[in-house]
mmCIF file of C-alpha atoms and ligand atoms in Angstrom:
data_model
loop_
_atom_site.group_PDB
_atom_site.id
_atom_site.type_symbol
_atom_site.label_atom_id
_atom_site.label_comp_id
_atom_site.label_asym_id
_atom_site.label_seq_id
_atom_site.Cartn_x
_atom_site.Cartn_y
_atom_site.Cartn_z
ATOM 1 C CA MET A 1 150.099 -35.587 116.314
ATOM 2 C CA GLU A 2 153.470 -37.231 116.783
ATOM 3 C CA GLU A 3 153.515 -39.923 119.464
ATOM 4 C CA GLN A 4 155.968 -39.361 122.282
ATOM 5 C CA ARG A 5 158.304 -42.374 122.393
ATOM 6 C CA MET A 6 158.729 -44.000 125.780
ATOM 7 C CA GLU A 7 162.273 -44.952 126.721
ATOM 8 C CA ARG A 8 162.452 -48.652 127.621
ATOM 9 C CA THR A 9 165.576 -48.327 129.716
ATOM 10 C CA LEU A 10 167.027 -45.910 132.196
ATOM 11 C CA ARG A 11 170.630 -45.187 133.128
ATOM 12 C CA LEU A 12 171.525 -45.315 136.779
ATOM 13 C CA SER A 13 174.008 -42.758 138.113
ATOM 14 C CA ASP A 14 176.916 -45.160 137.475
ATOM 15 C CA GLY A 15 175.898 -45.525 133.830
ATOM 16 C CA THR A 16 174.325 -48.971 134.140
ATOM 17 C CA GLU A 17 171.320 -49.399 131.893
ATOM 18 C CA VAL A 18 168.263 -51.048 133.440
ATOM 19 C CA PRO A 19 164.821 -51.847 132.034
ATOM 20 C CA ARG A 20 162.138 -49.447 133.204
ATOM 21 C CA LEU A 21 159.649 -52.274 133.406
ATOM 22 C CA GLY A 22 160.675 -54.955 135.870
ATOM 23 C CA GLN A 23 158.967 -57.624 137.939
ATOM 24 C CA GLY A 24 157.833 -57.632 141.559
ATOM 25 C CA THR A 25 157.640 -60.843 143.574
ATOM 26 C CA TRP A 26 155.779 -60.151 146.806
ATOM 27 C CA TYR A 27 153.678 -63.242 147.708
ATOM 28 C CA LEU A 28 155.350 -65.377 145.063
ATOM 29 C CA GLY A 29 156.766 -68.656 146.339
ATOM 30 C CA GLU A 30 154.215 -68.895 149.133
ATOM 31 C CA GLY A 31 151.948 -71.452 147.508
ATOM 32 C CA LEU A 32 149.207 -69.059 146.422
ATOM 33 C CA SER A 33 149.618 -70.253 142.819
ATOM 34 C CA PRO A 34 151.338 -73.385 141.527
ATOM 35 C CA ARG A 35 155.092 -72.973 141.922
ATOM 36 C CA SER A 36 155.851 -73.942 138.325
ATOM 37 C CA GLN A 37 153.370 -71.335 137.097
ATOM 38 C CA GLU A 38 155.061 -68.591 139.126
ATOM 39 C CA ARG A 39 158.507 -69.700 137.986
ATOM 40 C CA ASP A 40 157.373 -69.748 134.364
ATOM 41 C CA ALA A 41 155.834 -66.296 134.748
ATOM 42 C CA LEU A 42 159.121 -64.812 135.993
ATOM 43 C CA ARG A 43 161.094 -66.536 133.236
ATOM 44 C CA ARG A 44 158.634 -65.347 130.612
ATOM 45 C CA GLY A 45 159.062 -61.829 131.953
ATOM 46 C CA VAL A 46 162.828 -62.115 131.573
ATOM 47 C CA GLU A 47 162.370 -63.376 128.020
ATOM 48 C CA LEU A 48 160.255 -60.306 127.296
ATOM 49 C CA GLY A 49 162.909 -57.932 128.626
ATOM 50 C CA MET A 50 161.670 -57.549 132.191
ATOM 51 C CA THR A 51 165.061 -58.614 133.486
ATOM 52 C CA LEU A 52 164.902 -56.523 136.640
ATOM 53 C CA ILE A 53 163.474 -58.669 139.443
ATOM 54 C CA ASP A 54 162.624 -57.219 142.842
ATOM 55 C CA THR A 55 162.392 -59.295 146.004
ATOM 56 C CA ALA A 56 163.111 -58.969 149.733
ATOM 57 C CA GLU A 57 164.137 -61.090 152.692
ATOM 58 C CA MET A 58 160.752 -60.143 154.154
ATOM 59 C CA TYR A 59 158.652 -61.694 151.379
ATOM 60 C CA GLY A 60 157.443 -64.984 152.789
ATOM 61 C CA GLU A 61 160.523 -64.830 155.062
ATOM 62 C CA GLY A 62 162.758 -65.812 152.159
ATOM 63 C CA GLN A 63 160.300 -67.857 150.110
ATOM 64 C CA SER A 64 160.115 -65.249 147.362
ATOM 65 C CA GLU A 65 163.920 -65.074 147.141
ATOM 66 C CA GLN A 66 164.003 -68.856 146.893
ATOM 67 C CA LEU A 67 161.541 -68.852 144.039
ATOM 68 C CA VAL A 68 163.566 -66.181 142.233
ATOM 69 C CA GLY A 69 166.632 -68.381 142.744
ATOM 70 C CA GLU A 70 164.832 -71.278 141.070
ATOM 71 C CA ALA A 71 163.449 -69.148 138.256
ATOM 72 C CA ILE A 72 166.840 -67.731 137.250
ATOM 73 C CA GLN A 73 168.676 -71.059 137.139
ATOM 74 C CA GLY A 74 170.273 -71.498 133.735
ATOM 75 C CA LEU A 75 169.699 -67.883 132.722
ATOM 76 C CA ASP A 76 172.552 -65.541 131.863
ATOM 77 C CA ARG A 77 173.239 -63.851 135.200
ATOM 78 C CA ASP A 78 174.887 -60.855 133.513
ATOM 79 C CA LYS A 79 171.636 -60.040 131.758
ATOM 80 C CA LEU A 80 169.631 -59.952 134.991
ATOM 81 C CA PHE A 81 169.279 -57.097 137.440
ATOM 82 C CA LEU A 82 168.464 -58.622 140.812
ATOM 83 C CA VAL A 83 167.179 -56.499 143.666
ATOM 84 C CA SER A 84 166.582 -57.520 147.253
ATOM 85 C CA LYS A 85 165.978 -55.676 150.505
ATOM 86 C CA VAL A 86 167.157 -55.846 154.060
ATOM 87 C CA TYR A 87 164.820 -55.452 157.035
ATOM 88 C CA PRO A 88 165.540 -52.167 158.849
ATOM 89 C CA PHE A 89 166.288 -54.100 162.034
ATOM 90 C CA HIS A 90 168.936 -56.087 160.139
ATOM 91 C CA ALA A 91 170.526 -52.972 158.634
ATOM 92 C CA GLY A 92 173.305 -52.616 161.214
ATOM 93 C CA ARG A 93 177.059 -53.127 160.878
ATOM 94 C CA ASP A 94 177.238 -56.939 161.182
ATOM 95 C CA GLN A 95 173.659 -58.031 160.723
ATOM 96 C CA LEU A 96 173.364 -56.539 157.233
ATOM 97 C CA ALA A 97 176.153 -58.762 155.940
ATOM 98 C CA ARG A 98 174.482 -61.846 157.440
ATOM 99 C CA SER A 99 171.115 -60.946 155.898
ATOM 100 C CA LEU A 100 172.697 -60.328 152.522
ATOM 101 C CA GLU A 101 174.624 -63.602 152.552
ATOM 102 C CA ALA A 102 171.406 -65.479 153.400
ATOM 103 C CA SER A 103 169.569 -63.723 150.553
ATOM 104 C CA LEU A 104 172.343 -64.653 148.120
ATOM 105 C CA ARG A 105 172.174 -68.296 149.227
ATOM 106 C CA ARG A 106 168.418 -68.397 148.743
ATOM 107 C CA MET A 107 168.690 -66.714 145.363
ATOM 108 C CA LYS A 108 171.582 -68.977 144.369
ATOM 109 C CA THR A 109 173.621 -66.089 143.088
ATOM 110 C CA ASP A 110 176.983 -64.514 143.936
ATOM 111 C CA TYR A 111 175.887 -60.908 143.959
ATOM 112 C CA LEU A 112 172.919 -58.566 143.862
ATOM 113 C CA ASP A 113 172.706 -55.713 141.420
ATOM 114 C CA LEU A 114 170.935 -53.593 144.005
ATOM 115 C CA TYR A 115 170.354 -53.980 147.735
ATOM 116 C CA LEU A 116 167.780 -51.770 149.419
ATOM 117 C CA LEU A 117 167.067 -50.709 152.969
ATOM 118 C CA HIS A 118 163.402 -51.808 153.064
ATOM 119 C CA TRP A 119 162.214 -48.908 155.223
ATOM 120 C CA ARG A 120 163.646 -46.601 157.822
ATOM 121 C CA GLY A 121 164.199 -48.106 161.240
ATOM 122 C CA ALA A 122 166.237 -47.419 164.338
ATOM 123 C CA VAL A 123 169.682 -48.058 162.848
ATOM 124 C CA PRO A 124 171.283 -44.690 161.967
ATOM 125 C CA PHE A 125 171.628 -44.053 158.235
ATOM 126 C CA ALA A 126 175.400 -43.578 158.614
ATOM 127 C CA GLU A 127 175.788 -47.130 159.939
ATOM 128 C CA THR A 128 173.636 -48.649 157.190
ATOM 129 C CA VAL A 129 175.427 -46.683 154.475
ATOM 130 C CA GLU A 130 178.793 -47.853 155.790
ATOM 131 C CA ALA A 131 177.568 -51.463 155.923
ATOM 132 C CA MET A 132 176.207 -51.199 152.363
ATOM 133 C CA GLU A 133 179.474 -49.751 151.080
ATOM 134 C CA ARG A 134 181.367 -52.601 152.715
ATOM 135 C CA GLN A 135 179.247 -55.093 150.747
ATOM 136 C CA VAL A 136 180.035 -53.190 147.548
ATOM 137 C CA ASP A 137 183.739 -53.513 148.407
ATOM 138 C CA ARG A 138 183.271 -57.251 149.034
ATOM 139 C CA GLY A 139 181.689 -57.580 145.591
ATOM 140 C CA LEU A 140 178.434 -58.948 147.035
ATOM 141 C CA ILE A 141 176.346 -56.043 145.784
ATOM 142 C CA ARG A 142 176.897 -53.770 142.797
ATOM 143 C CA ARG A 143 175.124 -50.819 144.407
ATOM 144 C CA TRP A 144 172.636 -49.969 147.137
ATOM 145 C CA GLY A 145 169.515 -47.903 147.621
ATOM 146 C CA VAL A 146 166.591 -47.310 149.932
ATOM 147 C CA SER A 147 162.852 -47.792 150.040
ATOM 148 C CA ASN A 148 159.941 -45.913 151.593
ATOM 149 C CA LEU A 149 161.984 -42.794 152.287
ATOM 150 C CA ASP A 150 160.355 -39.415 151.732
ATOM 151 C CA ARG A 151 162.128 -36.266 150.672
ATOM 152 C CA ALA A 152 163.066 -35.229 154.222
ATOM 153 C CA ASP A 153 164.535 -38.699 154.851
ATOM 154 C CA MET A 154 166.462 -38.472 151.585
ATOM 155 C CA GLU A 155 167.906 -35.078 152.544
ATOM 156 C CA GLU A 156 169.055 -36.628 155.801
ATOM 157 C CA LEU A 157 170.540 -39.621 154.021
ATOM 158 C CA LEU A 158 172.545 -37.266 151.808
ATOM 159 C CA GLU A 159 174.178 -35.772 154.876
ATOM 160 C CA THR A 160 175.856 -39.106 155.601
ATOM 161 C CA GLU A 161 179.063 -40.061 153.866
ATOM 162 C CA PRO A 162 178.646 -41.290 151.101
ATOM 163 C CA GLY A 163 174.840 -41.047 151.131
ATOM 164 C CA ASN A 164 174.946 -39.721 147.586
ATOM 165 C CA ARG A 165 175.891 -43.203 146.349
ATOM 166 C CA CYS A 166 172.260 -44.212 146.903
ATOM 167 C CA ALA A 167 171.078 -45.352 143.466
ATOM 168 C CA VAL A 168 167.347 -45.762 143.956
ATOM 169 C CA ASP A 169 164.428 -44.926 146.233
ATOM 170 C CA GLN A 170 161.654 -47.501 145.898
ATOM 171 C CA VAL A 171 158.282 -46.021 146.854
ATOM 172 C CA LEU A 172 154.603 -46.666 146.366
ATOM 173 C CA TYR A 173 153.353 -44.951 143.228
ATOM 174 C CA HIS A 174 150.259 -45.539 141.139
ATOM 175 C CA LEU A 175 147.606 -43.440 139.436
ATOM 176 C CA GLY A 176 145.465 -43.456 142.584
ATOM 177 C CA SER A 177 148.368 -42.443 144.845
ATOM 178 C CA ARG A 178 150.377 -39.588 143.368
ATOM 179 C CA GLY A 179 151.827 -37.904 146.468
ATOM 180 C CA VAL A 180 155.415 -38.614 145.346
ATOM 181 C CA GLU A 181 154.857 -36.364 142.333
ATOM 182 C CA TYR A 182 154.765 -33.309 144.611
ATOM 183 C CA ASP A 183 158.459 -33.205 145.322
ATOM 184 C CA LEU A 184 160.076 -36.640 145.493
ATOM 185 C CA VAL A 185 160.148 -37.583 141.796
ATOM 186 C CA GLY A 186 161.846 -34.312 140.859
ATOM 187 C CA TRP A 187 164.183 -34.350 143.842
ATOM 188 C CA LEU A 188 165.410 -37.858 142.972
ATOM 189 C CA ALA A 189 165.935 -36.922 139.318
ATOM 190 C CA ARG A 190 167.939 -33.843 140.320
ATOM 191 C CA HIS A 191 170.122 -36.025 142.544
ATOM 192 C CA ASN A 192 170.648 -38.645 139.881
ATOM 193 C CA MET A 193 168.725 -41.321 141.750
ATOM 194 C CA ALA A 194 166.038 -43.406 140.091
ATOM 195 C CA MET A 195 162.573 -43.830 141.520
ATOM 196 C CA MET A 196 161.283 -47.380 141.564
ATOM 197 C CA ALA A 197 157.483 -47.481 141.684
ATOM 198 C CA TYR A 198 156.070 -50.315 143.742
ATOM 199 C CA CYS A 199 152.376 -51.297 143.622
ATOM 200 C CA PRO A 200 152.140 -49.644 140.180
ATOM 201 C CA LEU A 201 148.923 -51.630 139.650
ATOM 202 C CA ALA A 202 147.598 -50.575 143.058
ATOM 203 C CA GLN A 203 147.749 -54.299 143.867
ATOM 204 C CA GLY A 204 145.432 -55.203 141.025
ATOM 205 C CA GLY A 205 143.215 -52.217 141.926
ATOM 206 C CA ARG A 206 142.723 -53.315 145.533
ATOM 207 C CA LEU A 207 144.489 -50.264 147.007
ATOM 208 C CA ARG A 208 142.105 -47.818 145.344
ATOM 209 C CA ARG A 209 138.495 -48.750 144.873
ATOM 210 C CA GLY A 210 137.229 -48.191 141.355
ATOM 211 C CA LEU A 211 140.653 -47.466 139.861
ATOM 212 C CA LEU A 212 140.597 -50.057 137.077
ATOM 213 C CA LYS A 213 136.948 -49.346 136.302
ATOM 214 C CA ASN A 214 137.350 -45.582 136.248
ATOM 215 C CA PRO A 215 135.906 -44.141 132.998
ATOM 216 C CA ALA A 216 139.077 -42.156 132.188
ATOM 217 C CA VAL A 217 141.188 -45.311 132.600
ATOM 218 C CA GLN A 218 138.748 -47.428 130.624
ATOM 219 C CA GLU A 219 138.485 -44.868 127.840
ATOM 220 C CA ALA A 220 142.272 -44.571 127.461
ATOM 221 C CA ALA A 221 142.544 -48.360 127.442
ATOM 222 C CA ARG A 222 139.921 -48.697 124.710
ATOM 223 C CA ALA A 223 141.532 -45.990 122.580
ATOM 224 C CA HIS A 224 144.885 -47.819 122.551
ATOM 225 C CA GLY A 225 143.559 -51.362 122.366
ATOM 226 C CA ALA A 226 145.077 -51.786 125.812
ATOM 227 C CA THR A 227 143.862 -52.997 129.192
ATOM 228 C CA PRO A 228 143.283 -50.829 132.278
ATOM 229 C CA ALA A 229 146.327 -52.482 133.918
ATOM 230 C CA GLN A 230 148.482 -51.421 130.970
ATOM 231 C CA VAL A 231 147.169 -47.867 131.275
ATOM 232 C CA LEU A 232 148.166 -47.836 134.941
ATOM 233 C CA LEU A 233 151.703 -48.985 134.135
ATOM 234 C CA ASN A 234 151.981 -46.602 131.228
ATOM 235 C CA PHE A 235 150.890 -43.776 133.498
ATOM 236 C CA VAL A 236 153.700 -44.193 136.039
ATOM 237 C CA LEU A 237 156.274 -44.771 133.302
ATOM 238 C CA GLN A 238 155.512 -41.406 131.704
ATOM 239 C CA LYS A 239 157.943 -39.911 134.218
ATOM 240 C CA GLU A 240 161.408 -40.414 132.746
ATOM 241 C CA ASN A 241 163.163 -41.304 135.953
ATOM 242 C CA VAL A 242 160.738 -44.045 136.995
ATOM 243 C CA ILE A 243 161.066 -47.835 136.982
ATOM 244 C CA ALA A 244 157.914 -49.902 137.626
ATOM 245 C CA ILE A 245 157.868 -53.379 139.138
ATOM 246 C CA PRO A 246 154.417 -54.959 138.700
ATOM 247 C CA LYS A 247 154.018 -58.384 140.218
ATOM 248 C CA ALA A 248 152.246 -61.050 138.190
ATOM 249 C CA SER A 249 151.864 -64.737 138.910
ATOM 250 C CA SER A 250 150.865 -65.891 135.452
ATOM 251 C CA CYS A 251 152.396 -65.698 131.988
ATOM 252 C CA ALA A 252 149.203 -64.065 130.745
ATOM 253 C CA HIS A 253 149.562 -61.137 133.150
ATOM 254 C CA VAL A 254 153.302 -60.887 132.489
ATOM 255 C CA GLU A 255 152.755 -60.757 128.749
ATOM 256 C CA GLU A 256 150.141 -58.079 129.189
ATOM 257 C CA ASN A 257 152.395 -56.005 131.439
ATOM 258 C CA ALA A 258 155.337 -56.319 129.058
ATOM 259 C CA LYS A 259 153.325 -54.458 126.421
ATOM 260 C CA ALA A 260 152.458 -51.542 128.679
ATOM 261 C CA MET A 261 154.943 -49.221 126.961
ATOM 262 C CA ASP A 262 153.749 -49.924 123.433
ATOM 263 C CA PHE A 263 151.586 -46.794 123.368
ATOM 264 C CA SER A 264 151.640 -43.238 124.686
ATOM 265 C CA LEU A 265 148.770 -41.516 126.423
ATOM 266 C CA THR A 266 147.640 -38.399 124.584
ATOM 267 C CA PRO A 267 147.578 -35.005 126.355
ATOM 268 C CA GLU A 268 143.779 -35.190 126.404
ATOM 269 C CA GLU A 269 143.843 -38.646 128.015
ATOM 270 C CA ARG A 270 146.348 -37.407 130.578
ATOM 271 C CA ARG A 271 144.129 -34.415 131.319
ATOM 272 C CA LYS A 272 141.180 -36.724 131.971
ATOM 273 C CA LEU A 273 143.268 -38.971 134.198
ATOM 274 C CA ASP A 274 144.438 -35.878 136.116
ATOM 275 C CA GLN A 275 140.847 -34.815 136.526
ATOM 276 C CA ALA A 276 139.852 -38.212 137.888
ATOM 277 C CA PHE A 277 142.971 -38.593 140.046
ATOM 278 C CA PRO A 278 144.387 -35.111 140.639
ATOM 279 C CA PRO A 279 148.115 -34.633 141.123
ATOM 280 C CA PRO A 280 149.077 -33.371 144.606
ATOM 281 C CA ARG A 281 149.013 -29.611 145.235
ATOM 282 C CA ARG A 282 150.739 -29.774 148.602
ATOM 283 C CA PRO A 283 153.088 -32.167 150.416
ATOM 284 C CA VAL A 284 151.431 -35.522 151.091
ATOM 285 C CA PRO A 285 152.804 -38.114 153.525
ATOM 286 C CA LEU A 286 154.331 -41.065 151.722
ATOM 287 C CA ASP A 287 151.867 -43.895 151.104
ATOM 288 C CA ILE A 288 153.173 -47.226 152.329
ATOM 289 C CA VAL A 289 151.855 -50.797 152.304
HETATM 290 N N1 LIG B 301 159.446 -51.582 149.049
HETATM 291 C C1 LIG B 301 158.286 -51.886 149.535
HETATM 292 O O1 LIG B 301 157.955 -51.576 150.692
HETATM 293 C C2 LIG B 301 157.314 -52.630 148.671
HETATM 294 C C3 LIG B 301 155.975 -52.732 149.065
HETATM 295 C C4 LIG B 301 155.100 -53.415 148.226
HETATM 296 C C5 LIG B 301 155.550 -53.973 147.059
HETATM 297 N N2 LIG B 301 156.883 -53.901 146.717
HETATM 298 C C6 LIG B 301 157.391 -54.534 145.478
HETATM 299 O O2 LIG B 301 156.630 -54.047 144.397
HETATM 300 C C7 LIG B 301 156.029 -55.134 143.697
HETATM 301 C C8 LIG B 301 154.705 -54.729 143.110
HETATM 302 O O3 LIG B 301 153.774 -54.386 144.112
HETATM 303 P P1 LIG B 301 152.570 -55.381 144.529
HETATM 304 O O4 LIG B 301 152.908 -56.768 144.192
HETATM 305 O O5 LIG B 301 152.274 -55.096 145.955
HETATM 306 O O6 LIG B 301 151.354 -54.833 143.683
HETATM 307 P P2 LIG B 301 151.088 -54.595 142.109
HETATM 308 O O7 LIG B 301 152.235 -54.997 141.300
HETATM 309 O O8 LIG B 301 150.571 -53.209 142.007
HETATM 310 O O9 LIG B 301 149.860 -55.551 141.848
HETATM 311 C C9 LIG B 301 149.965 -56.937 141.866
HETATM 312 C C10 LIG B 301 148.572 -57.503 141.603
HETATM 313 O O10 LIG B 301 148.166 -57.123 140.286
HETATM 314 C C11 LIG B 301 147.760 -58.276 139.575
HETATM 315 N N3 LIG B 301 148.140 -58.127 138.175
HETATM 316 C C12 LIG B 301 149.378 -58.229 137.622
HETATM 317 N N4 LIG B 301 149.336 -58.002 136.307
HETATM 318 C C13 LIG B 301 148.045 -57.784 135.996
HETATM 319 C C14 LIG B 301 147.368 -57.498 134.802
HETATM 320 N N5 LIG B 301 148.024 -57.392 133.643
HETATM 321 N N6 LIG B 301 146.024 -57.326 134.848
HETATM 322 C C15 LIG B 301 145.343 -57.416 136.002
HETATM 323 N N7 LIG B 301 145.952 -57.678 137.188
HETATM 324 C C16 LIG B 301 147.270 -57.852 137.188
HETATM 325 C C17 LIG B 301 148.475 -59.433 140.231
HETATM 326 O O11 LIG B 301 147.721 -60.596 140.021
HETATM 327 P P3 LIG B 301 148.395 -62.024 139.745
HETATM 328 O O12 LIG B 301 149.373 -62.236 140.864
HETATM 329 O O13 LIG B 301 147.221 -62.936 139.737
HETATM 330 O O14 LIG B 301 149.071 -61.964 138.407
HETATM 331 C C18 LIG B 301 148.491 -58.996 141.689
HETATM 332 O O15 LIG B 301 147.260 -59.320 142.310
HETATM 333 C C19 LIG B 301 155.937 -56.213 144.787
HETATM 334 O O16 LIG B 301 155.675 -57.489 144.244
HETATM 335 C C20 LIG B 301 157.259 -56.051 145.451
HETATM 336 O O17 LIG B 301 158.297 -56.645 144.687
HETATM 337 C C21 LIG B 301 157.753 -53.219 147.494
#
């Protein structure tokens, strides 16, 4: 049987090509692993094509952004796709600009490729969208998006002007949490917005007991000479419109993750994974961490 080839990149609505496998950074820069090791891991990821790096002002209250700033020093900025996020309570007219400028200082860069509203808060969408667009006009961000918004939220966002410029919705998605497959993945694709899957490794399996040890996962891994973590990444990346941002704090994990698209799950393997972790049959509230 012919293997289905997985596309390594995805085109955003404005035509920009981004890697479908990027790097998360939550808890990096907080001293949990040696700083040089974390920096090296991010740089190794970039070397291996994982040039999309996701961070947020929330992560370690700026410590993750700082580490990203250190890791990208000396790299070709044009080849990177840097993402950060604004706290919902900073997503108002003036505060958003201040948050963004602080993120840029910490990341030692002049612009972000993508700036996300981290989750929905009290600031009306219309105000946030206007503030985002102003940052695009100032050249401080190339585009903006949202995170943790479900389909109903997205419909509401679209009613604002110009809500349809939203490039991405970043949501939790892994084999053990498939609620977004019910209607969000398709809805985003139809509206030319990419879905960015966070926690694609279920936080190293911690979000779903038994996930990495599940027989269907283990069997697929064995068949492809892969690891269970690679199967998990491969699983979410089967959907064309999805970008995954696993976080890894060592070169070894980064190197493993970078190879997650080197194989394709067979229909039989997918059937077994579906059996073990059934796709949703009805609307499911968005999972959030
Ligand atoms: N928008 C949001 O609300 C939101 C929420 C959560 C996360 N995020 C973003 O999404 C990123 C990913 O989510 P996450 O960090 O929560 O979870 P994750 O990427 O699903 O899992 C990270 C965990 O998996 C481990 N790991 C990495 N590669 C591995 C491998 N090859 N084999 C075995 N274990 C491996 C890591 O260990 P080591 O660190 O030891 O390598 C870490 O413990 C975040 O870092 C963040 O950028 C966004």
